């Protein structure tokens, strides 16, 4: 999405309160966003809010002489690489379907050759009304892309279809409009978060992993165009837009889910902090404090990463290493011992990395070494995904060259 011009049309609906966040999400991905508001939208959110988050003066009126002199509406229509209407009200959808040009936004939609995507948001009865259904069908038939709506609780107190998709999901879907990411057409499987190993029905052994790095990696892979499946231990994070998430609890559950999802996978990225040991036997009932000391007998859990790396039909395998000292040496040893293609190592302990928002990574391949300097986890994840894509591309080249040499 870097450098792409997105014309974000905001129409009158309560979901407009989420649109400033959408602007931020689009800009995070490198897009330039020009907001155009209808009169009804201004009943919900002010242009000042959008100006602040987009960094550009908001356009509202067709007959605004000063704004027209700066960039005429036809010029603005040409500027757009994508027109995204979010929220798209029932009224605006109707006007769009019938080719109205009675305000700036409707005129721009009519006068632009850019792809058009709408994120409907309205009361569920308005959404299911035959008039809206017919208008949406007409727009879909003309190639307008429909993003959502989702179903759920509505601002009016009803429940049903008509909720605008969340900003993150919308930004994600908008990004796919431009296609061509470094992992386009690839399937990526990511493990994330801690695992919980049961001691008894109310207690478990776990660790401090927040899952943030794994979720960032899943988001970055999705941004790069991959189909992403995220197998997550117990965390409190929301799923990145466009990512399929499978929740698991223990190391055994995680292994099972990963093996089930493995067929067709091009890359497996193991960011999870899987418990290395689990109680040999989970007590069927709550353990009572009847003795002064308690001994738990522990046994090894399955190594998810090792199991995948040992398979004949293995994808590209990426591991993580959390080290408290001798980061590079330990990580390289782990790369070889676990038969990995790539390892991302970081230093932990002294409150570094675990549960923090930023980090730094040393990425090792069989023949290479890259340092990703301290940054937030999403920036690091994007850097890592670039390296993974490069490794994958290099392997494709090798495979192509292989038979020729033989
Ligand atoms: N991993 C896994 N399944 C396990 C344990 C680890 O998939 N049961 C993965 C992690 O997701 C991570 C990598 O293996 O990608 C970490 O390797 P590991 O050797 O377990 O690292 P440490 O726990 O740091 O190892 P050690 O205790 O040897 O320092």
Short mmCIF file of C-alpha atoms and ligand atoms in Angstrom, two decimals:
data_model
loop_
_atom_site.label_atom_id
_atom_site.label_comp_id
_atom_site.label_asym_id
_atom_site.label_seq_id
_atom_site.Cartn_x
_atom_site.Cartn_y
_atom_site.Cartn_z
CA UNK A 1 0.00 0.00 0.00
CA UNK A 2 3.08 2.20 0.22
CA UNK A 3 2.41 5.54 -1.46
CA UNK A 4 -1.04 4.51 -2.71
CA UNK A 5 -3.71 7.18 -2.82
CA UNK A 6 -6.87 6.21 -0.99
CA UNK A 7 -9.91 8.40 -1.16
CA UNK A 8 -11.89 7.56 1.96
CA UNK A 9 -15.54 8.51 1.70
CA UNK A 10 -17.33 8.84 5.03
CA UNK A 11 -21.13 8.84 4.96
CA UNK A 12 -23.73 9.30 7.66
CA UNK A 13 -23.86 6.44 10.13
CA UNK A 14 -22.85 5.89 13.73
CA UNK A 15 -19.99 3.64 12.53
CA UNK A 16 -18.34 6.88 11.30
CA UNK A 17 -16.81 7.14 14.77
CA UNK A 18 -14.52 4.27 13.76
CA UNK A 19 -13.39 5.87 10.51
CA UNK A 20 -10.64 8.08 12.02
CA UNK A 21 -9.05 4.84 13.26
CA UNK A 22 -9.36 3.43 9.74
CA UNK A 23 -7.42 6.45 8.45
CA UNK A 24 -4.64 5.63 10.90
CA UNK A 25 -4.58 1.96 9.90
CA UNK A 26 -4.34 2.87 6.22
CA UNK A 27 -1.57 5.38 6.86
CA UNK A 28 0.33 2.86 9.00
CA UNK A 29 0.55 0.79 5.83
CA UNK A 30 2.04 3.70 3.93
CA UNK A 31 -1.09 4.91 2.11
CA UNK A 32 -1.96 8.57 1.59
CA UNK A 33 -5.54 9.17 2.65
CA UNK A 34 -7.83 11.94 1.46
CA UNK A 35 -11.08 12.05 3.40
CA UNK A 36 -14.30 13.22 1.76
CA UNK A 37 -17.35 13.57 4.00
CA UNK A 38 -21.02 13.83 3.19
CA UNK A 39 -23.22 16.30 5.08
CA UNK A 40 -24.77 13.43 7.07
CA UNK A 41 -21.31 12.15 8.10
CA UNK A 42 -20.61 15.55 9.66
CA UNK A 43 -23.53 14.97 12.04
CA UNK A 44 -21.45 12.15 13.58
CA UNK A 45 -17.77 13.16 13.36
CA UNK A 46 -16.16 16.52 12.60
CA UNK A 47 -13.84 17.23 9.66
CA UNK A 48 -11.27 18.48 12.20
CA UNK A 49 -10.85 14.95 13.55
CA UNK A 50 -10.19 13.56 10.07
CA UNK A 51 -7.89 16.42 9.17
CA UNK A 52 -5.81 15.68 12.28
CA UNK A 53 -5.45 11.94 11.57
CA UNK A 54 -5.09 12.17 7.78
CA UNK A 55 -2.81 15.21 7.69
CA UNK A 56 -4.86 16.59 4.79
CA UNK A 57 -7.71 19.10 4.63
CA UNK A 58 -11.00 17.23 4.44
CA UNK A 59 -13.20 17.82 1.40
CA UNK A 60 -16.92 18.20 2.01
CA UNK A 61 -18.59 20.45 -0.55
CA UNK A 62 -18.80 20.33 -4.29
CA UNK A 63 -19.21 24.09 -4.38
CA UNK A 64 -16.19 24.99 -2.21
CA UNK A 65 -14.36 27.48 -4.46
CA UNK A 66 -11.11 27.54 -2.46
CA UNK A 67 -10.82 23.74 -2.27
CA UNK A 68 -11.73 23.39 -5.93
CA UNK A 69 -9.03 25.89 -6.86
CA UNK A 70 -6.44 23.82 -4.94
CA UNK A 71 -7.52 20.48 -6.44
CA UNK A 72 -10.64 20.29 -8.56
CA UNK A 73 -12.99 17.38 -8.02
CA UNK A 74 -12.11 15.77 -11.34
CA UNK A 75 -8.43 15.98 -10.41
CA UNK A 76 -9.27 14.43 -7.05
CA UNK A 77 -11.18 11.64 -8.80
CA UNK A 78 -8.09 10.96 -10.92
CA UNK A 79 -5.76 11.14 -7.88
CA UNK A 80 -7.43 8.13 -6.23
CA UNK A 81 -5.94 4.63 -6.65
CA UNK A 82 -8.85 3.29 -4.62
CA UNK A 83 -12.10 4.80 -3.39
CA UNK A 84 -13.20 3.27 -0.12
CA UNK A 85 -16.55 4.25 1.39
CA UNK A 86 -16.61 3.43 5.10
CA UNK A 87 -19.16 3.56 6.48
CA UNK A 88 -21.44 3.31 3.47
CA UNK A 89 -24.98 4.19 4.56
CA UNK A 90 -28.13 2.75 2.96
CA UNK A 91 -28.82 6.17 1.45
CA UNK A 92 -25.37 6.51 -0.05
CA UNK A 93 -25.52 2.98 -1.48
CA UNK A 94 -28.85 3.90 -3.09
CA UNK A 95 -27.43 7.11 -4.56
CA UNK A 96 -24.36 5.24 -5.81
CA UNK A 97 -26.48 2.52 -7.40
CA UNK A 98 -28.50 5.09 -9.28
CA UNK A 99 -25.61 7.24 -10.43
CA UNK A 100 -26.45 10.38 -8.49
CA UNK A 101 -24.01 13.26 -8.51
CA UNK A 102 -25.73 15.45 -5.95
CA UNK A 103 -22.81 15.94 -3.59
CA UNK A 104 -19.01 15.83 -3.76
CA UNK A 105 -18.56 12.19 -2.76
CA UNK A 106 -21.21 10.82 -5.12
CA UNK A 107 -19.76 12.92 -7.94
CA UNK A 108 -16.24 11.64 -7.26
CA UNK A 109 -17.45 8.03 -7.35
CA UNK A 110 -19.08 8.68 -10.70
CA UNK A 111 -16.12 10.56 -12.14
CA UNK A 112 -13.35 8.14 -11.11
CA UNK A 113 -11.95 5.11 -12.89
CA UNK A 114 -10.43 3.86 -9.60
CA UNK A 115 -11.73 0.63 -8.07
CA UNK A 116 -14.52 1.26 -5.60
CA UNK A 117 -15.04 -0.62 -2.33
CA UNK A 118 -17.88 -0.08 0.11
CA UNK A 119 -18.15 -1.06 3.77
CA UNK A 120 -21.87 -0.96 4.52
CA UNK A 121 -23.04 -0.01 8.01
CA UNK A 122 -26.70 0.26 8.91
CA UNK A 123 -29.56 -1.15 10.93
CA UNK A 124 -30.13 -4.83 10.14
CA UNK A 125 -33.62 -4.27 8.71
CA UNK A 126 -32.30 -1.54 6.42
CA UNK A 127 -29.60 -3.96 5.26
CA UNK A 128 -32.05 -6.79 4.57
CA UNK A 129 -34.65 -4.49 2.99
CA UNK A 130 -35.37 -5.47 -0.64
CA UNK A 131 -34.41 -1.99 -1.85
CA UNK A 132 -30.95 -2.20 -0.27
CA UNK A 133 -30.49 -5.78 -1.46
CA UNK A 134 -31.27 -4.73 -5.03
CA UNK A 135 -28.95 -1.69 -4.83
CA UNK A 136 -26.10 -3.81 -3.46
CA UNK A 137 -26.65 -6.48 -6.11
CA UNK A 138 -26.51 -3.79 -8.80
CA UNK A 139 -23.26 -2.38 -7.43
CA UNK A 140 -21.69 -5.85 -7.08
CA UNK A 141 -22.63 -6.66 -10.67
CA UNK A 142 -20.81 -3.48 -11.71
CA UNK A 143 -17.65 -4.62 -9.94
CA UNK A 144 -17.97 -2.59 -6.75
CA UNK A 145 -16.26 -4.53 -3.99
CA UNK A 146 -18.34 -5.24 -0.91
CA UNK A 147 -16.43 -5.33 2.39
CA UNK A 148 -18.72 -6.83 5.03
CA UNK A 149 -20.93 -6.03 6.76
CA UNK A 150 -20.45 -8.16 9.86
CA UNK A 151 -23.30 -9.37 12.02
CA UNK A 152 -23.64 -8.67 15.72
CA UNK A 153 -24.92 -6.15 18.25
CA UNK A 154 -25.94 -2.85 16.70
CA UNK A 155 -25.86 0.69 18.08
CA UNK A 156 -29.68 0.77 17.85
CA UNK A 157 -29.90 -2.18 20.27
CA UNK A 158 -30.81 -4.76 17.62
CA UNK A 159 -28.73 -7.74 16.60
CA UNK A 160 -28.08 -8.83 13.04
CA UNK A 161 -26.13 -8.06 9.86
CA UNK A 162 -25.14 -4.46 9.21
CA UNK A 163 -22.14 -3.75 11.43
CA UNK A 164 -19.21 -2.11 9.68
CA UNK A 165 -16.09 -4.29 9.62
CA UNK A 166 -13.45 -3.23 12.14
CA UNK A 167 -10.89 -0.68 10.86
CA UNK A 168 -8.04 -3.20 10.99
CA UNK A 169 -9.95 -5.68 8.87
CA UNK A 170 -10.96 -2.95 6.41
CA UNK A 171 -7.37 -1.73 6.05
CA UNK A 172 -6.31 -5.31 5.52
CA UNK A 173 -8.91 -5.91 2.83
CA UNK A 174 -8.07 -2.60 1.18
CA UNK A 175 -4.42 -3.65 1.05
CA UNK A 176 -5.30 -6.84 -0.85
CA UNK A 177 -6.78 -4.61 -3.56
CA UNK A 178 -3.23 -3.75 -4.57
CA UNK A 179 -2.09 -7.41 -4.48
CA UNK A 180 1.43 -8.38 -5.51
CA UNK A 181 2.90 -8.71 -1.97
CA UNK A 182 6.16 -10.61 -1.44
CA UNK A 183 4.19 -13.61 -0.11
CA UNK A 184 1.24 -13.41 -2.52
CA UNK A 185 -0.09 -16.90 -3.23
CA UNK A 186 1.78 -18.42 -0.27
CA UNK A 187 0.28 -20.12 2.77
CA UNK A 188 1.91 -19.24 6.08
CA UNK A 189 1.30 -21.02 9.37
CA UNK A 190 2.28 -19.18 12.57
CA UNK A 191 2.32 -20.45 16.15
CA UNK A 192 2.05 -17.80 18.86
CA UNK A 193 1.65 -17.15 22.55
CA UNK A 194 2.30 -19.31 25.57
CA UNK A 195 0.84 -22.73 26.23
CA UNK A 196 -0.86 -23.83 29.42
CA UNK A 197 -0.12 -27.24 30.90
CA UNK A 198 -2.73 -28.43 33.33
CA UNK A 199 -1.85 -29.33 36.91
CA UNK A 200 -5.45 -29.83 38.01
CA UNK A 201 -8.80 -28.43 36.82
CA UNK A 202 -8.03 -24.94 38.20
CA UNK A 203 -4.24 -24.63 37.91
CA UNK A 204 -1.69 -24.66 35.15
CA UNK A 205 1.96 -24.00 34.33
CA UNK A 206 2.58 -21.31 31.75
CA UNK A 207 4.96 -18.46 30.91
CA UNK A 208 5.05 -14.72 30.34
CA UNK A 209 4.74 -14.75 26.54
CA UNK A 210 2.13 -12.21 25.41
CA UNK A 211 1.86 -13.51 21.85
CA UNK A 212 2.51 -9.99 20.49
CA UNK A 213 5.42 -11.03 18.28
CA UNK A 214 3.50 -13.93 16.75
CA UNK A 215 0.44 -11.80 16.09
CA UNK A 216 2.65 -9.13 14.50
CA UNK A 217 4.28 -11.79 12.30
CA UNK A 218 0.84 -13.08 11.26
CA UNK A 219 -0.23 -9.52 10.38
CA UNK A 220 2.97 -8.81 8.45
CA UNK A 221 2.63 -12.06 6.47
CA UNK A 222 -0.97 -11.19 5.67
CA UNK A 223 0.06 -7.70 4.58
CA UNK A 224 2.60 -9.34 2.29
CA UNK A 225 -0.28 -11.14 0.59
CA UNK A 226 -0.07 -14.58 2.22
CA UNK A 227 -2.96 -16.70 3.37
CA UNK A 228 -2.23 -16.89 7.09
CA UNK A 229 -3.29 -19.39 9.73
CA UNK A 230 -2.44 -18.42 13.30
CA UNK A 231 -2.40 -21.13 15.96
CA UNK A 232 -2.55 -19.21 19.23
CA UNK A 233 -2.13 -20.20 22.82
CA UNK A 234 -4.12 -18.30 25.47
CA UNK A 235 -3.58 -14.57 24.84
CA UNK A 236 -5.73 -11.46 25.08
CA UNK A 237 -4.90 -10.04 21.65
CA UNK A 238 -7.36 -9.43 18.84
CA UNK A 239 -6.88 -11.31 15.60
CA UNK A 240 -5.20 -9.35 12.79
CA UNK A 241 -7.60 -8.68 9.90
CA UNK A 242 -7.82 -11.41 7.29
CA UNK A 243 -5.97 -13.97 9.44
CA UNK A 244 -7.55 -17.34 10.30
CA UNK A 245 -7.05 -18.04 13.99
CA UNK A 246 -7.18 -21.35 15.85
CA UNK A 247 -7.09 -21.13 19.65
CA UNK A 248 -5.32 -23.87 21.57
CA UNK A 249 -4.29 -24.39 25.15
CA UNK A 250 -1.54 -26.94 25.69
CA UNK A 251 1.60 -27.93 23.76
CA UNK A 252 -0.16 -31.14 22.71
CA UNK A 253 -3.13 -29.13 21.34
CA UNK A 254 -0.74 -26.83 19.51
CA UNK A 255 1.10 -29.73 17.88
CA UNK A 256 -2.16 -31.29 16.80
CA UNK A 257 -3.48 -28.03 15.28
CA UNK A 258 -0.19 -27.28 13.52
CA UNK A 259 0.03 -30.77 11.99
CA UNK A 260 -3.59 -30.55 10.88
CA UNK A 261 -2.94 -27.21 9.15
CA UNK A 262 0.42 -28.18 7.65
CA UNK A 263 -0.66 -29.60 4.27
CA UNK A 264 -0.18 -26.95 1.59
CA UNK A 265 1.82 -24.69 3.91
CA UNK A 266 4.81 -22.89 2.37
CA UNK A 267 6.25 -21.44 5.58
CA UNK A 268 5.92 -22.43 9.23
CA UNK A 269 6.94 -19.70 11.68
CA UNK A 270 7.16 -20.89 15.28
CA UNK A 271 6.98 -17.89 17.57
CA UNK A 272 5.11 -19.68 20.35
CA UNK A 273 6.70 -20.02 23.76
CA UNK A 274 5.70 -23.66 24.06
CA UNK A 275 6.10 -25.18 27.51
CA UNK A 276 9.02 -27.60 27.48
CA UNK A 277 7.59 -29.68 30.35
CA UNK A 278 4.14 -30.52 31.57
CA UNK A 279 2.85 -32.30 34.67
CA UNK A 280 3.14 -36.01 33.95
CA UNK A 281 -0.40 -36.38 35.13
CA UNK A 282 -3.04 -33.68 35.45
CA UNK A 283 -4.97 -34.31 38.68
CA UNK A 284 -8.63 -35.00 37.91
CA UNK A 285 -9.73 -32.94 40.95
CA UNK A 286 -8.44 -29.77 42.58
CA UNK A 287 -5.31 -30.56 44.59
CA UNK A 288 -5.92 -29.79 48.29
CA UNK A 289 -3.24 -28.25 50.49
CA UNK A 290 -2.96 -31.26 52.76
CA UNK A 291 0.83 -31.55 52.85
CA UNK A 292 3.61 -29.07 53.68
CA UNK A 293 5.33 -29.59 50.33
CA UNK A 294 4.11 -30.64 46.93
CA UNK A 295 6.12 -32.40 44.29
CA UNK A 296 5.06 -32.38 40.68
CA UNK A 297 6.51 -34.92 38.34
CA UNK A 298 7.06 -33.31 34.91
CA UNK A 299 7.58 -34.80 31.50
CA UNK A 300 8.76 -33.30 28.20
CA UNK A 301 6.22 -31.92 25.79
CA UNK A 302 6.41 -32.51 22.07
CA UNK A 303 8.61 -30.07 20.16
CA UNK A 304 6.23 -28.53 17.61
CA UNK A 305 8.96 -26.85 15.59
CA UNK A 306 11.25 -29.88 15.70
CA UNK A 307 8.43 -32.18 14.61
CA UNK A 308 7.62 -30.02 11.59
CA UNK A 309 11.30 -29.58 10.66
CA UNK A 310 11.85 -33.36 10.75
CA UNK A 311 9.14 -34.12 8.21
CA UNK A 312 10.03 -35.08 4.66
CA UNK A 313 7.29 -32.78 3.30
CA UNK A 314 8.43 -29.84 5.42
CA UNK A 315 7.77 -26.27 4.41
CA UNK A 316 10.34 -23.51 4.94
CA UNK A 317 10.81 -23.66 8.71
CA UNK A 318 11.45 -20.58 10.85
CA UNK A 319 12.18 -20.78 14.55
CA UNK A 320 12.61 -18.23 17.30
CA UNK A 321 15.26 -18.35 19.97
CA UNK A 322 14.99 -16.54 23.26
CA UNK A 323 18.44 -16.36 24.80
CA UNK A 324 19.74 -14.75 27.96
CA UNK A 325 23.39 -14.82 26.82
CA UNK A 326 25.62 -15.73 23.84
CA UNK A 327 22.68 -14.97 21.56
CA UNK A 328 24.36 -15.61 18.20
CA UNK A 329 26.22 -18.78 19.18
CA UNK A 330 23.22 -20.37 20.85
CA UNK A 331 20.91 -19.38 18.01
CA UNK A 332 23.20 -20.81 15.33
CA UNK A 333 23.52 -24.04 17.29
CA UNK A 334 19.71 -24.20 17.52
CA UNK A 335 19.36 -23.54 13.78
CA UNK A 336 21.51 -26.57 13.03
CA UNK A 337 20.25 -28.84 15.82
CA UNK A 338 16.59 -28.28 14.96
CA UNK A 339 17.28 -28.36 11.20
CA UNK A 340 15.75 -24.92 10.60
CA UNK A 341 15.99 -22.73 7.52
CA UNK A 342 15.96 -19.51 9.46
CA UNK A 343 16.06 -18.48 13.09
CA UNK A 344 15.16 -15.16 14.69
CA UNK A 345 16.97 -14.66 17.96
CA UNK A 346 16.44 -12.12 20.68
CA UNK A 347 17.82 -11.50 24.10
CA UNK A 348 15.43 -12.04 26.97
CA UNK A 349 15.62 -11.61 30.70
CA UNK A 350 15.99 -8.36 32.64
CA UNK A 351 12.48 -7.45 31.37
CA UNK A 352 13.59 -7.58 27.73
CA UNK A 353 11.33 -8.83 24.95
CA UNK A 354 8.68 -10.83 26.81
CA UNK A 355 5.48 -8.83 27.01
CA UNK A 356 7.24 -5.65 25.86
CA UNK A 357 6.17 -3.69 22.79
CA UNK A 358 9.52 -3.42 21.13
CA UNK A 359 12.45 -5.66 20.60
CA UNK A 360 15.40 -6.34 18.31
CA UNK A 361 16.17 -9.45 16.30
CA UNK A 362 19.19 -11.22 14.94
CA UNK A 363 18.09 -13.32 11.98
CA UNK A 364 20.30 -16.21 10.91
CA UNK A 365 20.00 -18.39 7.85
CA UNK A 366 22.29 -21.28 6.88
CA UNK A 367 24.66 -18.84 5.17
CA UNK A 368 23.56 -15.43 6.24
CA UNK A 369 23.09 -13.02 9.09
CA UNK A 370 20.86 -9.94 9.35
CA UNK A 371 20.29 -7.58 12.23
CA UNK A 372 16.88 -5.98 12.62
CA UNK A 373 17.45 -2.99 14.90
CA UNK A 374 15.29 -2.13 17.90
CA UNK A 375 11.77 -1.26 16.81
CA UNK A 376 8.16 -2.03 17.59
CA UNK A 377 7.19 -5.65 17.01
CA UNK A 378 5.17 -4.97 13.85
CA UNK A 379 8.12 -3.23 12.19
CA UNK A 380 10.37 -6.14 13.15
CA UNK A 381 7.80 -8.63 11.90
CA UNK A 382 7.66 -6.85 8.54
CA UNK A 383 11.46 -7.00 8.32
CA UNK A 384 11.43 -10.68 9.18
CA UNK A 385 8.74 -11.42 6.61
CA UNK A 386 10.85 -9.70 3.94
CA UNK A 387 13.80 -11.93 4.80
CA UNK A 388 11.57 -15.01 4.76
CA UNK A 389 10.17 -14.03 1.35
CA UNK A 390 13.71 -13.55 0.03
CA UNK A 391 14.73 -16.99 1.34
CA UNK A 392 11.67 -18.56 -0.23
CA UNK A 393 12.38 -16.87 -3.55
CA UNK A 394 16.02 -18.01 -3.46
CA UNK A 395 14.89 -21.59 -2.87
CA UNK A 396 12.49 -21.35 -5.78
CA UNK A 397 15.48 -20.34 -7.92
CA UNK A 398 17.53 -23.24 -6.59
CA UNK A 399 14.76 -25.69 -7.28
CA UNK A 400 14.38 -24.30 -10.79
CA UNK A 401 18.11 -24.58 -11.41
CA UNK A 402 18.44 -28.06 -9.87
CA UNK A 403 17.11 -30.28 -12.68
CA UNK A 404 18.89 -28.17 -15.32
CA UNK A 405 22.27 -28.98 -13.77
CA UNK A 406 21.45 -32.68 -13.49
N1 LIG B 1 9.27 -24.70 20.14
C1 LIG B 1 8.24 -25.52 19.75
N2 LIG B 1 7.80 -26.51 20.56
C2 LIG B 1 8.36 -26.71 21.77
C3 LIG B 1 9.41 -25.88 22.18
C4 LIG B 1 9.84 -24.90 21.33
O1 LIG B 1 7.71 -25.32 18.65
N3 LIG B 1 7.90 -27.68 22.55
C5 LIG B 1 9.77 -23.68 19.22
C6 LIG B 1 9.49 -22.27 19.63
O2 LIG B 1 8.28 -21.79 19.08
C7 LIG B 1 10.68 -21.52 19.08
C8 LIG B 1 11.81 -22.53 19.19
O3 LIG B 1 11.17 -23.79 19.20
O4 LIG B 1 10.54 -21.23 17.71
C9 LIG B 1 12.58 -22.36 20.44
O5 LIG B 1 13.46 -23.44 20.53
P1 LIG B 1 13.88 -24.06 21.90
O6 LIG B 1 15.03 -24.92 21.63
O7 LIG B 1 12.73 -24.64 22.61
O8 LIG B 1 14.28 -22.76 22.58
P2 LIG B 1 14.44 -22.56 24.05
O9 LIG B 1 13.22 -22.93 24.81
O10 LIG B 1 14.94 -21.17 24.17
O11 LIG B 1 15.54 -23.67 24.22
P3 LIG B 1 16.54 -23.96 25.37
O12 LIG B 1 15.67 -24.35 26.49
O13 LIG B 1 17.34 -25.05 24.79
O14 LIG B 1 17.29 -22.67 25.53
#
